[in-house]
Amino acid sequence: MVDLIGQYEKIQSEVDAAVINTIRSSMFINGPEVKSFQAEMEAYLNVKHVIPCANGTDALQIAMMALNLQPGDEVITANFTYVATAEVIALLKLTPVLVDVLPGTFLIDPKAVEAAITPKTKAIVPIHLFGQCADMDAMMDIASRHNLYVIEDNAQAIGADYHWKSGKVQKAGTIGHIGATSFFPSKNLGCYGDGGAIFTNDDAIGKKIRMIANHGQSVQYYHDEIGVNSRLDSIQAAILRIKLRHLDEYAAARRAVADYYDKAFANHPNITTPERTKLSNHVFHQYTMVLKNASRDKLREYLATKEIPAMIYYPVPLHLQKAYRDPRYKEGDFPVTEHLCASVISLPIHTEMQEETLSYITKNVLEYFKK
Ligand SMILES: *Cc1c(COP(=O)(O)O)cnc(C)c1O
């Protein structure tokens, strides 16, 4: 689905030197590379605080820990997503409240969010799924009317620009009270292992997040909070500093792939290409299509015989996952999410795709439907 080797080869000499220099410095934890990466990320995102941590799931967890939420408090999030978002809510003994998504963009449905609010609601976690932004005008408006926090799950849309209806432009992940992201290798800004970061413009929240990520201490051996141990390795930070300089160019390469697919599959009777929101640009973490009157499994098998990988993000809605079964929810409660889980398929998309590969993939997808 991604070509991490091809991408590495283009920046190999820089990356190799940075890794070796970090090893030679022996500053493996919280070294100067981490501080420089943090500062460069703050400048890139135009956000006051970037707090690096160990992975994207930790980033979400630490964000929620910083908001003083209490067991039983409700946190609203989208049902059609990766498990991490609901997982940390449940782990902290908060109550995940699931809402449906919009059928074209797969993003959290603001009307469903509004309808899910109760006196116990404390926060909303919109996910910028597959690389474009949820309706943050609506999220921030709902949040301010109901006095809620907004945590953006920005694991899939790092670098995307959000266009406020007022005309103001802001980076995804820096709009809500807190943003969380992941540097998992296959993410748009991926390191060569695990990594994550938390963003905020709020000084007090930023201070608290930094403390929680570091065992609840701001002075060594004095613990003011129960925290966690969540750090970004210096080696990963050194790699991310190099890749951050290429992030916009990587996003453009992904968009070019999406444009190619869009064109090849336009008006196809069995394929609905992904709708692009007008509220942000799209950094295409995934290229996800919805199939109509077609067998997804058969298409996938056919593509596999041609050595074309295809993935299902995501096959099971959260409310039907064994671990997240809840008497409040039953099959049929989330028609859009359930339909998408049954009919989406994602094609390879990455920064190193050649025209030849794209033509081979699209030709074979089209061929399958002619059979
Ligand atoms: C990848 C991802 C995460 C978790 O990130 P990890 O670094 O794997 O812990 C959280 N939310 C979404 C939407 C993701 O895609």
mmCIF file of C-alpha atoms and ligand atoms in Angstrom:
data_model
loop_
_atom_site.group_PDB
_atom_site.id
_atom_site.type_symbol
_atom_site.label_atom_id
_atom_site.label_comp_id
_atom_site.label_asym_id
_atom_site.label_seq_id
_atom_site.Cartn_x
_atom_site.Cartn_y
_atom_site.Cartn_z
ATOM 1 C CA MET A 1 0.000 0.000 0.000
ATOM 2 C CA VAL A 2 2.960 2.311 0.614
ATOM 3 C CA ASP A 3 6.547 2.431 -0.676
ATOM 4 C CA LEU A 4 8.634 3.434 2.307
ATOM 5 C CA ILE A 5 11.856 2.142 0.775
ATOM 6 C CA GLY A 6 11.512 4.250 -2.365
ATOM 7 C CA GLN A 7 10.841 7.290 -0.212
ATOM 8 C CA TYR A 8 13.818 6.538 2.051
ATOM 9 C CA GLU A 9 16.193 6.126 -0.906
ATOM 10 C CA LYS A 10 15.560 9.716 -1.981
ATOM 11 C CA ILE A 11 16.613 11.107 1.414
ATOM 12 C CA GLN A 12 18.966 8.294 2.394
ATOM 13 C CA SER A 13 22.225 10.208 2.803
ATOM 14 C CA GLU A 14 20.552 12.851 4.977
ATOM 15 C CA VAL A 15 18.699 10.282 7.103
ATOM 16 C CA ASP A 16 21.713 8.008 7.545
ATOM 17 C CA ALA A 17 23.865 10.934 8.665
ATOM 18 C CA ALA A 18 21.201 12.168 11.092
ATOM 19 C CA VAL A 19 20.768 8.714 12.635
ATOM 20 C CA ILE A 20 24.505 8.181 13.023
ATOM 21 C CA ASN A 21 25.010 11.660 14.487
ATOM 22 C CA THR A 22 22.276 10.992 17.033
ATOM 23 C CA ILE A 23 23.864 7.689 18.017
ATOM 24 C CA ARG A 24 27.277 9.364 18.294
ATOM 25 C CA SER A 25 25.780 12.088 20.510
ATOM 26 C CA SER A 26 24.306 9.325 22.728
ATOM 27 C CA MET A 27 21.456 11.734 23.615
ATOM 28 C CA PHE A 28 18.805 9.129 22.939
ATOM 29 C CA ILE A 29 16.037 10.538 25.125
ATOM 30 C CA ASN A 30 14.888 14.173 25.034
ATOM 31 C CA GLY A 31 18.038 15.157 23.192
ATOM 32 C CA PRO A 32 18.508 18.277 21.093
ATOM 33 C CA GLU A 33 16.930 16.558 18.060
ATOM 34 C CA VAL A 34 13.619 16.269 19.935
ATOM 35 C CA LYS A 35 13.721 19.935 20.911
ATOM 36 C CA SER A 36 14.575 21.032 17.375
ATOM 37 C CA PHE A 37 11.840 18.866 15.900
ATOM 38 C CA GLN A 38 9.359 20.302 18.365
ATOM 39 C CA ALA A 39 10.324 23.878 17.445
ATOM 40 C CA GLU A 40 10.210 23.146 13.697
ATOM 41 C CA MET A 41 6.816 21.466 14.002
ATOM 42 C CA GLU A 42 5.487 24.446 16.006
ATOM 43 C CA ALA A 43 6.660 26.779 13.239
ATOM 44 C CA TYR A 44 5.251 24.577 10.469
ATOM 45 C CA LEU A 45 1.856 24.239 12.132
ATOM 46 C CA ASN A 46 1.846 27.772 13.526
ATOM 47 C CA VAL A 47 0.852 26.412 16.932
ATOM 48 C CA LYS A 48 2.197 27.454 20.354
ATOM 49 C CA HIS A 49 2.954 24.025 21.803
ATOM 50 C CA VAL A 50 3.994 20.734 20.234
ATOM 51 C CA ILE A 51 4.592 17.990 22.789
ATOM 52 C CA PRO A 52 6.189 14.913 21.205
ATOM 53 C CA CYS A 53 5.220 11.530 22.650
ATOM 54 C CA ALA A 54 5.538 7.804 21.983
ATOM 55 C CA ASN A 55 2.660 7.176 19.532
ATOM 56 C CA GLY A 56 -0.687 8.518 18.350
ATOM 57 C CA THR A 57 -2.746 6.485 20.788
ATOM 58 C CA ASP A 58 -0.755 7.921 23.701
ATOM 59 C CA ALA A 59 -1.235 11.382 22.211
ATOM 60 C CA LEU A 60 -5.013 10.948 22.391
ATOM 61 C CA GLN A 61 -4.843 9.470 25.882
ATOM 62 C CA ILE A 62 -2.613 12.227 27.271
ATOM 63 C CA ALA A 63 -4.853 14.854 25.652
ATOM 64 C CA MET A 64 -7.854 13.429 27.457
ATOM 65 C CA MET A 65 -5.964 13.077 30.744
ATOM 66 C CA ALA A 66 -5.065 16.759 30.572
ATOM 67 C CA LEU A 67 -8.706 17.860 30.540
ATOM 68 C CA ASN A 68 -9.640 16.559 34.005
ATOM 69 C CA LEU A 69 -12.440 14.425 32.635
ATOM 70 C CA GLN A 70 -14.118 12.214 35.226
ATOM 71 C CA PRO A 71 -15.300 8.599 34.958
ATOM 72 C CA GLY A 72 -18.714 8.532 33.328
ATOM 73 C CA ASP A 73 -18.186 11.770 31.401
ATOM 74 C CA GLU A 74 -19.295 11.321 27.813
ATOM 75 C CA VAL A 75 -16.967 11.880 24.882
ATOM 76 C CA ILE A 76 -18.488 12.004 21.412
ATOM 77 C CA THR A 77 -16.553 10.533 18.500
ATOM 78 C CA ALA A 78 -17.183 9.123 15.024
ATOM 79 C CA ASN A 79 -18.083 5.453 14.678
ATOM 80 C CA PHE A 80 -16.281 5.003 11.347
ATOM 81 C CA THR A 81 -12.628 5.119 12.356
ATOM 82 C CA TYR A 82 -9.579 3.347 13.686
ATOM 83 C CA VAL A 83 -10.126 1.902 17.160
ATOM 84 C CA ALA A 84 -7.605 4.094 19.018
ATOM 85 C CA THR A 85 -9.965 7.014 19.530
ATOM 86 C CA ALA A 86 -12.673 5.009 21.314
ATOM 87 C CA GLU A 87 -10.068 2.828 23.010
ATOM 88 C CA VAL A 88 -8.492 5.611 25.042
ATOM 89 C CA ILE A 89 -11.904 7.027 25.968
ATOM 90 C CA ALA A 90 -12.923 3.634 27.346
ATOM 91 C CA LEU A 91 -9.535 3.029 28.977
ATOM 92 C CA LEU A 92 -9.914 6.244 30.996
ATOM 93 C CA LYS A 93 -13.364 5.034 32.132
ATOM 94 C CA LEU A 94 -15.032 7.774 30.144
ATOM 95 C CA THR A 95 -18.061 6.845 28.064
ATOM 96 C CA PRO A 96 -17.554 6.773 24.298
ATOM 97 C CA VAL A 97 -20.636 8.129 22.539
ATOM 98 C CA LEU A 98 -20.569 7.119 18.901
ATOM 99 C CA VAL A 99 -22.058 9.125 16.075
ATOM 100 C CA ASP A 100 -22.493 8.468 12.384
ATOM 101 C CA VAL A 101 -20.484 10.025 9.555
ATOM 102 C CA LEU A 102 -21.359 11.749 6.291
ATOM 103 C CA PRO A 103 -21.677 9.292 3.380
ATOM 104 C CA GLY A 104 -19.556 11.173 0.821
ATOM 105 C CA THR A 105 -16.611 12.429 2.888
ATOM 106 C CA PHE A 106 -16.720 9.783 5.693
ATOM 107 C CA LEU A 107 -16.283 12.633 8.227
ATOM 108 C CA ILE A 108 -18.134 13.085 11.519
ATOM 109 C CA ASP A 109 -21.690 14.359 10.978
ATOM 110 C CA PRO A 110 -22.203 17.661 12.878
ATOM 111 C CA LYS A 111 -25.976 17.112 13.122
ATOM 112 C CA ALA A 112 -25.373 13.720 14.740
ATOM 113 C CA VAL A 113 -22.923 15.298 17.184
ATOM 114 C CA GLU A 114 -25.465 17.928 18.204
ATOM 115 C CA ALA A 115 -28.131 15.239 18.658
ATOM 116 C CA ALA A 116 -25.842 13.118 20.866
ATOM 117 C CA ILE A 117 -25.149 15.833 23.448
ATOM 118 C CA THR A 118 -26.395 15.195 26.995
ATOM 119 C CA PRO A 119 -25.656 16.955 30.308
ATOM 120 C CA LYS A 120 -22.772 14.479 30.742
ATOM 121 C CA THR A 121 -21.032 15.359 27.468
ATOM 122 C CA LYS A 122 -17.607 16.893 28.070
ATOM 123 C CA ALA A 123 -15.709 16.576 24.821
ATOM 124 C CA ILE A 124 -15.900 15.898 21.091
ATOM 125 C CA VAL A 125 -13.168 14.040 19.199
ATOM 126 C CA PRO A 126 -13.566 14.627 15.459
ATOM 127 C CA ILE A 127 -11.286 12.526 13.262
ATOM 128 C CA HIS A 128 -9.812 14.057 10.109
ATOM 129 C CA LEU A 129 -10.295 10.717 8.418
ATOM 130 C CA PHE A 130 -8.252 9.662 5.373
ATOM 131 C CA GLY A 131 -6.609 13.091 5.116
ATOM 132 C CA GLN A 132 -9.240 15.819 5.086
ATOM 133 C CA CYS A 133 -10.737 17.866 7.883
ATOM 134 C CA ALA A 134 -14.001 17.392 9.674
ATOM 135 C CA ASP A 135 -16.259 20.462 9.778
ATOM 136 C CA MET A 136 -14.355 22.381 12.463
ATOM 137 C CA ASP A 137 -16.571 25.473 12.124
ATOM 138 C CA ALA A 138 -19.451 23.278 13.277
ATOM 139 C CA MET A 139 -17.401 21.410 15.914
ATOM 140 C CA MET A 140 -16.114 24.614 17.538
ATOM 141 C CA ASP A 141 -19.548 26.221 17.363
ATOM 142 C CA ILE A 142 -21.226 23.227 19.032
ATOM 143 C CA ALA A 143 -18.436 23.086 21.602
ATOM 144 C CA SER A 144 -18.723 26.730 22.547
ATOM 145 C CA ARG A 145 -22.523 26.572 22.818
ATOM 146 C CA HIS A 146 -22.364 23.501 25.075
ATOM 147 C CA ASN A 147 -19.113 24.284 26.876
ATOM 148 C CA LEU A 148 -17.236 21.241 25.546
ATOM 149 C CA TYR A 149 -13.629 20.504 24.691
ATOM 150 C CA VAL A 150 -12.596 19.544 21.167
ATOM 151 C CA ILE A 151 -9.690 17.142 20.608
ATOM 152 C CA GLU A 152 -8.792 16.687 16.946
ATOM 153 C CA ASP A 153 -7.618 13.206 16.009
ATOM 154 C CA ASN A 154 -5.197 14.352 13.344
ATOM 155 C CA ALA A 155 -3.321 11.078 12.850
ATOM 156 C CA GLN A 156 -4.354 11.009 9.179
ATOM 157 C CA ALA A 157 -4.311 14.666 8.106
ATOM 158 C CA ILE A 158 -1.033 16.198 9.262
ATOM 159 C CA GLY A 159 -0.229 19.163 7.015
ATOM 160 C CA ALA A 160 -3.786 19.686 5.743
ATOM 161 C CA ASP A 161 -5.065 23.272 5.667
ATOM 162 C CA TYR A 162 -8.473 23.981 7.157
ATOM 163 C CA HIS A 163 -10.397 26.853 5.576
ATOM 164 C CA TRP A 164 -12.743 28.508 8.062
ATOM 165 C CA LYS A 165 -15.962 29.832 6.610
ATOM 166 C CA SER A 166 -14.627 33.269 7.664
ATOM 167 C CA GLY A 167 -11.741 32.820 5.217
ATOM 168 C CA LYS A 168 -9.058 32.207 7.847
ATOM 169 C CA VAL A 169 -6.726 29.273 7.128
ATOM 170 C CA GLN A 170 -5.307 27.100 9.914
ATOM 171 C CA LYS A 171 -3.404 23.792 9.981
ATOM 172 C CA ALA A 172 -5.386 20.658 10.860
ATOM 173 C CA GLY A 173 -4.812 19.676 14.479
ATOM 174 C CA THR A 174 -4.321 23.236 15.755
ATOM 175 C CA ILE A 175 -7.964 24.310 15.771
ATOM 176 C CA GLY A 176 -9.508 22.433 18.695
ATOM 177 C CA HIS A 177 -8.358 22.801 22.311
ATOM 178 C CA ILE A 178 -5.925 19.956 21.631
ATOM 179 C CA GLY A 179 -4.785 18.048 18.548
ATOM 180 C CA ALA A 180 -3.183 14.596 18.490
ATOM 181 C CA THR A 181 -1.173 12.933 15.761
ATOM 182 C CA SER A 182 0.788 9.769 15.002
ATOM 183 C CA PHE A 183 4.139 9.292 13.263
ATOM 184 C CA PHE A 184 3.558 5.576 12.608
ATOM 185 C CA PRO A 185 5.681 4.684 9.546
ATOM 186 C CA SER A 186 2.785 4.574 7.067
ATOM 187 C CA LYS A 187 1.230 7.874 8.216
ATOM 188 C CA ASN A 188 1.721 10.971 6.033
ATOM 189 C CA LEU A 189 4.578 12.101 8.292
ATOM 190 C CA GLY A 190 5.953 8.764 9.411
ATOM 191 C CA CYS A 191 9.115 7.969 11.322
ATOM 192 C CA TYR A 192 10.974 4.642 11.320
ATOM 193 C CA GLY A 193 9.268 3.242 14.386
ATOM 194 C CA ASP A 194 6.595 4.622 16.696
ATOM 195 C CA GLY A 195 6.031 8.267 17.441
ATOM 196 C CA GLY A 196 3.313 10.816 18.104
ATOM 197 C CA ALA A 197 2.676 14.389 19.177
ATOM 198 C CA ILE A 198 0.118 16.587 20.861
ATOM 199 C CA PHE A 199 -0.630 20.179 19.811
ATOM 200 C CA THR A 200 -2.248 23.051 21.679
ATOM 201 C CA ASN A 201 -2.385 26.829 21.673
ATOM 202 C CA ASP A 202 -3.405 26.899 25.347
ATOM 203 C CA ASP A 203 -0.412 27.524 27.668
ATOM 204 C CA ALA A 204 -1.977 25.920 30.743
ATOM 205 C CA ILE A 205 -3.108 22.808 28.847
ATOM 206 C CA GLY A 206 0.301 22.614 27.155
ATOM 207 C CA LYS A 207 2.090 22.680 30.505
ATOM 208 C CA LYS A 208 -0.193 19.995 31.876
ATOM 209 C CA ILE A 209 0.252 17.759 28.817
ATOM 210 C CA ARG A 210 4.028 18.037 29.080
ATOM 211 C CA MET A 211 3.819 17.099 32.730
ATOM 212 C CA ILE A 212 1.491 14.124 32.184
ATOM 213 C CA ALA A 213 3.635 12.738 29.366
ATOM 214 C CA ASN A 214 6.592 12.850 31.773
ATOM 215 C CA HIS A 215 5.302 10.872 34.803
ATOM 216 C CA GLY A 216 3.291 13.840 36.058
ATOM 217 C CA GLN A 217 6.403 15.789 36.990
ATOM 218 C CA SER A 218 7.692 19.187 35.945
ATOM 219 C CA VAL A 219 10.547 19.024 38.445
ATOM 220 C CA GLN A 220 12.344 15.669 38.497
ATOM 221 C CA TYR A 221 11.135 13.352 41.289
ATOM 222 C CA TYR A 222 8.266 15.687 42.294
ATOM 223 C CA HIS A 223 5.036 14.213 40.944
ATOM 224 C CA ASP A 224 2.009 16.517 40.924
ATOM 225 C CA GLU A 225 -0.212 14.293 38.776
ATOM 226 C CA ILE A 226 -0.497 10.651 37.882
ATOM 227 C CA GLY A 227 1.133 10.629 34.490
ATOM 228 C CA VAL A 228 2.504 8.226 31.919
ATOM 229 C CA ASN A 229 5.891 7.625 30.341
ATOM 230 C CA SER A 230 5.520 8.642 26.717
ATOM 231 C CA ARG A 231 8.516 9.963 24.793
ATOM 232 C CA LEU A 232 9.628 10.356 21.214
ATOM 233 C CA ASP A 233 13.101 8.863 20.652
ATOM 234 C CA SER A 234 15.801 11.286 19.547
ATOM 235 C CA ILE A 235 16.576 9.055 16.535
ATOM 236 C CA GLN A 236 12.950 9.279 15.402
ATOM 237 C CA ALA A 237 12.946 13.043 15.943
ATOM 238 C CA ALA A 238 16.071 13.360 13.782
ATOM 239 C CA ILE A 239 14.331 11.424 10.989
ATOM 240 C CA LEU A 240 11.119 13.424 11.358
ATOM 241 C CA ARG A 241 13.025 16.720 11.077
ATOM 242 C CA ILE A 242 14.176 15.666 7.615
ATOM 243 C CA LYS A 243 10.803 14.337 6.519
ATOM 244 C CA LEU A 244 8.932 17.409 7.801
ATOM 245 C CA ARG A 245 10.803 19.470 5.179
ATOM 246 C CA HIS A 246 9.257 17.245 2.498
ATOM 247 C CA LEU A 247 5.766 17.012 3.948
ATOM 248 C CA ASP A 248 4.071 19.474 1.585
ATOM 249 C CA GLU A 249 5.733 17.873 -1.426
ATOM 250 C CA TYR A 250 4.609 14.425 -0.141
ATOM 251 C CA ALA A 251 1.034 15.700 0.161
ATOM 252 C CA ALA A 252 1.154 17.028 -3.402
ATOM 253 C CA ALA A 253 2.378 13.632 -4.647
ATOM 254 C CA ARG A 254 -0.495 11.888 -2.862
ATOM 255 C CA ARG A 255 -3.003 14.363 -4.314
ATOM 256 C CA ALA A 256 -1.671 13.686 -7.801
ATOM 257 C CA VAL A 257 -2.329 9.954 -7.282
ATOM 258 C CA ALA A 258 -5.866 10.711 -6.069
ATOM 259 C CA ASP A 259 -6.480 12.959 -9.088
ATOM 260 C CA TYR A 260 -5.390 10.127 -11.370
ATOM 261 C CA TYR A 261 -7.738 7.639 -9.690
ATOM 262 C CA ASP A 262 -10.599 10.167 -9.658
ATOM 263 C CA LYS A 263 -10.231 10.701 -13.383
ATOM 264 C CA ALA A 264 -9.944 7.005 -14.204
ATOM 265 C CA PHE A 265 -13.037 6.060 -12.193
ATOM 266 C CA ALA A 266 -15.202 9.149 -12.843
ATOM 267 C CA ASN A 267 -18.864 8.308 -13.463
ATOM 268 C CA HIS A 268 -18.213 4.573 -13.174
ATOM 269 C CA PRO A 269 -21.465 2.761 -12.397
ATOM 270 C CA ASN A 270 -19.886 0.610 -9.658
ATOM 271 C CA ILE A 271 -17.437 3.037 -8.081
ATOM 272 C CA THR A 272 -18.038 6.170 -6.040
ATOM 273 C CA THR A 273 -14.783 8.108 -5.771
ATOM 274 C CA PRO A 274 -14.116 9.919 -2.471
ATOM 275 C CA GLU A 275 -15.856 13.255 -2.116
ATOM 276 C CA ARG A 276 -13.608 16.172 -1.228
ATOM 277 C CA THR A 277 -14.815 18.591 1.403
ATOM 278 C CA LYS A 278 -14.719 22.291 0.529
ATOM 279 C CA LEU A 279 -13.502 23.015 4.078
ATOM 280 C CA SER A 280 -9.952 21.748 3.715
ATOM 281 C CA ASN A 281 -7.485 20.512 1.203
ATOM 282 C CA HIS A 282 -6.980 16.758 1.157
ATOM 283 C CA VAL A 283 -3.643 15.130 1.998
ATOM 284 C CA PHE A 284 -4.951 11.675 1.043
ATOM 285 C CA HIS A 285 -3.707 9.424 3.801
ATOM 286 C CA GLN A 286 -5.962 6.911 2.061
ATOM 287 C CA TYR A 287 -7.757 6.781 -1.285
ATOM 288 C CA THR A 288 -11.015 5.103 -0.342
ATOM 289 C CA MET A 289 -13.811 4.336 -2.790
ATOM 290 C CA VAL A 290 -17.327 3.062 -2.157
ATOM 291 C CA LEU A 291 -18.472 0.154 -4.333
ATOM 292 C CA LYS A 292 -22.024 -0.153 -5.673
ATOM 293 C CA ASN A 293 -23.601 -3.421 -6.836
ATOM 294 C CA ALA A 294 -20.265 -5.185 -6.743
ATOM 295 C CA SER A 295 -18.476 -7.693 -4.583
ATOM 296 C CA ARG A 296 -15.687 -6.038 -2.699
ATOM 297 C CA ASP A 297 -14.104 -9.356 -1.769
ATOM 298 C CA LYS A 298 -14.068 -10.536 -5.378
ATOM 299 C CA LEU A 299 -12.504 -7.277 -6.558
ATOM 300 C CA ARG A 300 -9.881 -7.600 -3.849
ATOM 301 C CA GLU A 301 -9.140 -11.199 -4.783
ATOM 302 C CA TYR A 302 -8.913 -10.263 -8.459
ATOM 303 C CA LEU A 303 -6.489 -7.423 -7.713
ATOM 304 C CA ALA A 304 -4.436 -9.763 -5.533
ATOM 305 C CA THR A 305 -3.945 -12.098 -8.519
ATOM 306 C CA LYS A 306 -2.480 -9.058 -10.317
ATOM 307 C CA GLU A 307 -0.288 -8.316 -7.303
ATOM 308 C CA ILE A 308 -2.194 -5.132 -6.507
ATOM 309 C CA PRO A 309 -2.826 -4.717 -2.790
ATOM 310 C CA ALA A 310 -6.117 -3.241 -1.595
ATOM 311 C CA MET A 311 -7.239 -2.741 1.982
ATOM 312 C CA ILE A 312 -10.488 -2.333 3.882
ATOM 313 C CA TYR A 313 -10.415 0.685 6.201
ATOM 314 C CA TYR A 314 -12.489 -0.171 8.265
ATOM 315 C CA PRO A 315 -14.366 -3.469 8.058
ATOM 316 C CA VAL A 316 -16.258 -3.365 11.389
ATOM 317 C CA PRO A 317 -17.994 -0.358 12.978
ATOM 318 C CA LEU A 318 -16.945 0.328 16.570
ATOM 319 C CA HIS A 319 -20.381 -0.478 18.010
ATOM 320 C CA LEU A 320 -20.185 -3.985 16.519
ATOM 321 C CA GLN A 321 -16.676 -4.714 17.813
ATOM 322 C CA LYS A 322 -16.665 -7.309 20.580
ATOM 323 C CA ALA A 323 -14.757 -5.081 23.002
ATOM 324 C CA TYR A 324 -17.053 -2.099 22.446
ATOM 325 C CA ARG A 325 -20.448 -3.806 22.548
ATOM 326 C CA ASP A 326 -22.803 -1.598 24.491
ATOM 327 C CA PRO A 327 -26.488 -2.124 25.256
ATOM 328 C CA ARG A 328 -27.146 1.406 24.007
ATOM 329 C CA TYR A 329 -26.267 0.371 20.465
ATOM 330 C CA LYS A 330 -27.421 -2.341 18.081
ATOM 331 C CA GLU A 331 -26.923 -3.273 14.463
ATOM 332 C CA GLY A 332 -28.755 -0.778 12.246
ATOM 333 C CA ASP A 333 -28.212 2.228 14.546
ATOM 334 C CA PHE A 334 -25.486 3.736 12.345
ATOM 335 C CA PRO A 335 -26.658 3.230 8.767
ATOM 336 C CA VAL A 336 -23.930 5.256 7.058
ATOM 337 C CA THR A 337 -21.059 3.722 9.020
ATOM 338 C CA GLU A 338 -22.462 0.216 8.585
ATOM 339 C CA HIS A 339 -22.884 0.745 4.842
ATOM 340 C CA LEU A 340 -19.350 2.108 4.492
ATOM 341 C CA CYS A 341 -17.813 -0.747 6.502
ATOM 342 C CA ALA A 342 -19.494 -3.138 4.077
ATOM 343 C CA SER A 343 -18.587 -1.363 0.855
ATOM 344 C CA VAL A 344 -15.371 0.671 1.045
ATOM 345 C CA ILE A 345 -12.056 -0.345 -0.458
ATOM 346 C CA SER A 346 -8.770 1.565 -0.402
ATOM 347 C CA LEU A 347 -6.194 1.499 -3.195
ATOM 348 C CA PRO A 348 -2.443 1.977 -2.834
ATOM 349 C CA ILE A 349 -1.452 5.607 -2.398
ATOM 350 C CA HIS A 350 1.960 6.957 -1.463
ATOM 351 C CA THR A 351 4.616 9.453 -2.400
ATOM 352 C CA GLU A 352 6.547 7.335 -4.871
ATOM 353 C CA MET A 353 3.856 6.128 -7.290
ATOM 354 C CA GLN A 354 4.803 6.113 -10.936
ATOM 355 C CA GLU A 355 2.378 6.762 -13.783
ATOM 356 C CA GLU A 356 3.051 3.212 -14.998
ATOM 357 C CA THR A 357 1.889 1.723 -11.696
ATOM 358 C CA LEU A 358 -1.187 3.934 -11.617
ATOM 359 C CA SER A 359 -2.121 2.983 -15.134
ATOM 360 C CA TYR A 360 -1.652 -0.718 -14.271
ATOM 361 C CA ILE A 361 -3.850 -0.432 -11.160
ATOM 362 C CA THR A 362 -6.646 1.552 -12.787
ATOM 363 C CA LYS A 363 -6.633 -0.653 -15.878
ATOM 364 C CA ASN A 364 -7.053 -3.756 -13.734
ATOM 365 C CA VAL A 365 -9.780 -2.269 -11.551
ATOM 366 C CA LEU A 366 -11.731 -1.273 -14.679
ATOM 367 C CA GLU A 367 -11.033 -4.654 -16.248
ATOM 368 C CA TYR A 368 -12.558 -6.431 -13.261
ATOM 369 C CA PHE A 369 -15.905 -4.695 -13.757
ATOM 370 C CA LYS A 370 -15.942 -5.556 -17.495
ATOM 371 C CA LYS A 371 -15.803 -9.279 -16.746
HETATM 372 C C1 LIG B 1 -2.939 5.667 13.383
HETATM 373 C C2 LIG B 1 -4.080 6.273 14.097
HETATM 374 C C3 LIG B 1 -4.102 6.429 15.493
HETATM 375 C C4 LIG B 1 -3.074 5.828 16.410
HETATM 376 O O1 LIG B 1 -1.764 6.072 16.156
HETATM 377 P P1 LIG B 1 -0.620 5.068 16.684
HETATM 378 O O2 LIG B 1 0.625 5.853 16.500
HETATM 379 O O3 LIG B 1 -0.688 3.845 15.843
HETATM 380 O O4 LIG B 1 -0.901 4.793 18.115
HETATM 381 C C5 LIG B 1 -5.171 7.089 16.061
HETATM 382 N N1 LIG B 1 -6.189 7.542 15.315
HETATM 383 C C6 LIG B 1 -6.222 7.385 13.977
HETATM 384 C C7 LIG B 1 -7.382 7.922 13.217
HETATM 385 C C8 LIG B 1 -5.174 6.741 13.321
HETATM 386 O O5 LIG B 1 -5.230 6.587 11.995
#
